[in-house]
Amino acid sequence: MIFPEGGRSRIGRVDRENFSYGVGRFVDECPSARVMLIYLRGDHQQGYGSIPCFGERFTMIVKAFDPGRTEDGGRRDQREYARRIVERLADIEDGYFAARG
């Protein structure tokens, strides 16, 4: 399991601007790779937290994602794959909050 963001966001949301592109390296080196996105959030989580409250329920959203292929090569490709993955995670998060009202 790889956390493509590269760390926990202090704002409690997926950070679309500051993320690691290490996951993009795996995708770049494995052309047939598909990514399983897993979004986990405590149902009472309002912001950043290191651990959930005891007994807290979680929502888990799982999506298969094909990041596609790019043609540039090297680190540029790796950053692009990571950006696509983080953007998709952020879209899933947006849907989570929209459904909760």
Rosetta silent file (secondary structure, phi, psi, omega in degrees, C-alpha in Angstrom):
SEQUENCE: MIFPEGGRSRIGRVDRENFSYGVGRFVDECPSARVMLIYLRGDHQQGYGSIPCFGERFTMIVKAFDPGRTEDGGRRDQREYARRIVERLADIEDGYFAARG
SCORE:     score description
SCORE:     0.000 S_00000001
   1 L     0.000  133.011 -179.800    0.000    0.000    0.000 S_00000001
   2 L  -123.845  135.123  174.994    1.357    3.395   -0.983 S_00000001
   3 L   -96.952  102.872 -171.385    0.063    6.746    0.154 S_00000001
   4 L   -65.486  -19.756  179.734    0.552    8.896   -2.955 S_00000001
   5 L   -67.869  -24.640 -179.830    0.246   12.164   -1.090 S_00000001
   6 L    85.982   -1.408  179.797    3.589   11.418    0.560 S_00000001
   7 L   170.807  175.496 -179.669    2.289   12.415    3.983 S_00000001
   8 L   -88.214  133.101  179.187   -0.735   13.488    5.930 S_00000001
   9 L   -73.809  134.131  178.586   -2.244   16.805    5.035 S_00000001
  10 L   -74.858  -12.954  178.754   -2.448   19.229    7.955 S_00000001
  11 L   -92.072   -4.384  177.671   -5.696   20.638    6.578 S_00000001
  12 L    79.273   11.688  178.199   -7.434   17.262    6.792 S_00000001
  13 L  -131.520  161.644  175.389   -8.136   17.097    3.050 S_00000001
  14 L   -63.093  127.373 -178.090   -6.282   15.681    0.049 S_00000001
  15 L   -91.818  108.020 -176.954   -3.704   18.302   -0.890 S_00000001
  16 L   -73.569  -14.608 -174.672   -3.820   18.778   -4.660 S_00000001
  17 L  -101.102  -38.761 -174.561   -0.735   21.007   -4.676 S_00000001
  18 L  -115.698  101.075  179.125    1.815   19.370   -2.379 S_00000001
  19 L  -147.704  159.240  178.076    2.303   15.670   -2.939 S_00000001
  20 L   -82.715  148.881  177.813    5.090   13.207   -3.540 S_00000001
  21 L  -105.790   16.761  178.478    5.519   11.780   -7.003 S_00000001
  22 H   -58.554  -38.224  179.001    7.049    8.494   -5.796 S_00000001
  23 H   -63.547  -30.489  177.568    3.886    6.575   -6.691 S_00000001
  24 H   -64.313  -28.527  177.717    4.316    7.862  -10.244 S_00000001
  25 H   -65.195  -42.467  177.592    7.630    6.047  -10.421 S_00000001
  26 H   -61.953  -44.598 -179.857    5.915    2.711   -9.829 S_00000001
  27 H   -64.246  -41.114 -179.830    3.335    3.443  -12.501 S_00000001
  28 H   -63.812  -39.412 -177.062    6.058    4.584  -14.909 S_00000001
  29 H   -82.266  -12.876  179.405    8.115    1.431  -14.379 S_00000001
  30 L  -124.781   85.336 -173.162    5.109   -0.914  -14.689 S_00000001
  31 L   -55.855  -26.454 -179.465    3.302    0.050  -17.920 S_00000001
  32 L   -93.708    8.888 -176.722    0.384   -2.314  -17.260 S_00000001
  33 L   -63.998  139.171  167.847   -0.127   -1.036  -13.698 S_00000001
  34 L  -119.458  155.830 -174.468   -3.580   -0.154  -12.508 S_00000001
  35 E  -115.774  134.121  173.439   -4.157    1.683   -9.304 S_00000001
  36 E  -101.432  110.816  179.043   -6.651    0.854   -6.582 S_00000001
  37 E   -85.753  131.605  178.055   -7.622    4.096   -4.907 S_00000001
  38 E  -127.019  117.656  177.168   -8.807    3.761   -1.325 S_00000001
  39 E  -106.180  119.876  179.079  -10.292    6.776    0.426 S_00000001
  40 E  -117.742  136.167  177.427  -10.694    6.337    4.183 S_00000001
  41 E  -152.976  133.690  173.322  -12.235    8.887    6.484 S_00000001
  42 E   -66.372  135.381 -174.748  -13.573    8.800   10.000 S_00000001
  43 L   -64.561  -18.572  177.408  -17.247    9.760    9.895 S_00000001
  44 L  -110.788    8.073 -178.994  -16.722   12.410   12.586 S_00000001
  45 L   -71.637  120.222 -179.001  -13.319   13.576   11.369 S_00000001
  46 L   -97.821  -28.866 -177.025  -13.406   17.326   10.879 S_00000001
  47 L  -155.863 -149.343 -179.310   -9.755   17.986   10.109 S_00000001
  48 L   -68.091  141.507  174.750   -6.272   16.630   10.644 S_00000001
  49 L  -158.835  146.825 -178.655   -5.867   13.926   13.224 S_00000001
  50 L   -85.350  -33.477  177.119   -3.256   11.315   14.012 S_00000001
  51 L  -141.429  151.382  178.665   -5.660    8.656   15.240 S_00000001
  52 L   -75.964  163.264  174.796   -9.441    8.275   15.132 S_00000001
  53 L   -66.226  148.208  179.064  -11.649    8.447   18.182 S_00000001
  54 L   -58.285  129.925  177.626  -12.229    5.121   19.902 S_00000001
  55 L    78.433    4.470 -178.394  -15.151    3.307   18.293 S_00000001
  56 L   -67.528  141.066  175.515  -15.459    5.787   15.431 S_00000001
  57 L   -85.457  151.942 -179.219  -17.021    4.508   12.236 S_00000001
  58 E  -120.241  152.306  167.486  -15.247    4.928    8.920 S_00000001
  59 E  -106.926  133.970  177.157  -16.293    5.419    5.352 S_00000001
  60 E  -126.909  126.639  177.667  -14.176    3.610    2.787 S_00000001
  61 E  -119.002  126.445 -177.870  -14.494    4.259   -0.934 S_00000001
  62 E  -119.187  130.378  179.174  -12.581    1.993   -3.312 S_00000001
  63 E  -138.116  135.981  169.848  -12.115    2.724   -7.019 S_00000001
  64 E   -81.158  142.084 -175.397   -9.979    1.096   -9.689 S_00000001
  65 E  -141.796  129.481  174.356   -8.114    3.713  -11.676 S_00000001
  66 L  -104.114  110.510 -176.431   -6.091    3.532  -14.860 S_00000001
  67 L   -73.092   -2.164 -179.956   -3.741    6.538  -14.908 S_00000001
  68 L    74.124 -172.668 -179.969   -3.183    6.164  -18.670 S_00000001
  69 L  -124.191  148.999  175.160    0.184    6.597  -20.348 S_00000001
  70 L  -119.055  170.761 -174.473    2.305    9.650  -21.076 S_00000001
  71 L  -118.138   -5.451 -173.418    5.069   10.137  -23.613 S_00000001
  72 L   -71.448  -42.186 -179.216    7.533   12.579  -22.039 S_00000001
  73 L    91.113  157.202  174.430    9.595   10.099  -20.030 S_00000001
  74 H    67.422 -149.394 -175.703   11.503   10.354  -16.786 S_00000001
  75 H   -64.674  -28.767  178.319   10.488   12.459  -13.813 S_00000001
  76 H   -61.278  -44.255  176.637    8.019   14.473  -15.832 S_00000001
  77 H   -63.139  -44.177 -178.424    5.980   11.295  -16.419 S_00000001
  78 H   -59.735  -43.820  177.832    6.302   10.285  -12.782 S_00000001
  79 H   -64.098  -39.501 -179.149    4.974   13.647  -11.604 S_00000001
  80 H   -65.870  -43.239  177.703    2.105   13.472  -14.110 S_00000001
  81 H   -61.716  -45.639  178.821    1.032    9.998  -12.986 S_00000001
  82 H   -61.256  -41.842  179.121    1.156   11.075   -9.335 S_00000001
  83 H   -60.745  -44.033  179.509   -0.841   14.225  -10.155 S_00000001
  84 H   -61.613  -40.808 -179.750   -3.540   12.166  -11.889 S_00000001
  85 H   -66.811  -47.558 -179.361   -3.796    9.821   -8.920 S_00000001
  86 H   -64.547  -39.455  176.907   -3.972   12.623   -6.342 S_00000001
  87 H   -60.651  -42.717 -179.996   -6.536   14.511   -8.457 S_00000001
  88 H   -66.139  -40.587  176.018   -8.735   11.410   -8.624 S_00000001
  89 H   -60.709  -42.041  179.304   -8.435   10.929   -4.843 S_00000001
  90 H   -64.747  -37.745  176.487   -9.419   14.558   -4.333 S_00000001
  91 H   -63.341  -40.764  177.059  -12.442   14.057   -6.623 S_00000001
  92 H   -62.587  -42.975  178.693  -13.494   11.053   -4.532 S_00000001
  93 H   -62.441  -43.840  177.400  -13.122   13.164   -1.402 S_00000001
  94 H   -57.087  -42.091  177.285  -15.219   15.944   -2.936 S_00000001
  95 H   -64.253  -37.230  177.500  -17.948   13.377   -3.642 S_00000001
  96 H   -59.909  -48.976 -178.928  -17.749   12.145   -0.055 S_00000001
  97 H   -69.892  -34.428  178.235  -18.371   15.640    1.326 S_00000001
  98 H   -64.807  -37.740  179.803  -21.062   16.435   -1.233 S_00000001
  99 H   -70.727  -26.027 -179.260  -22.988   13.315   -0.204 S_00000001
 100 H   -85.267  -13.066  176.604  -22.791   14.276    3.468 S_00000001
 101 L    77.624    0.000    0.000  -24.234   17.722    2.798 S_00000001
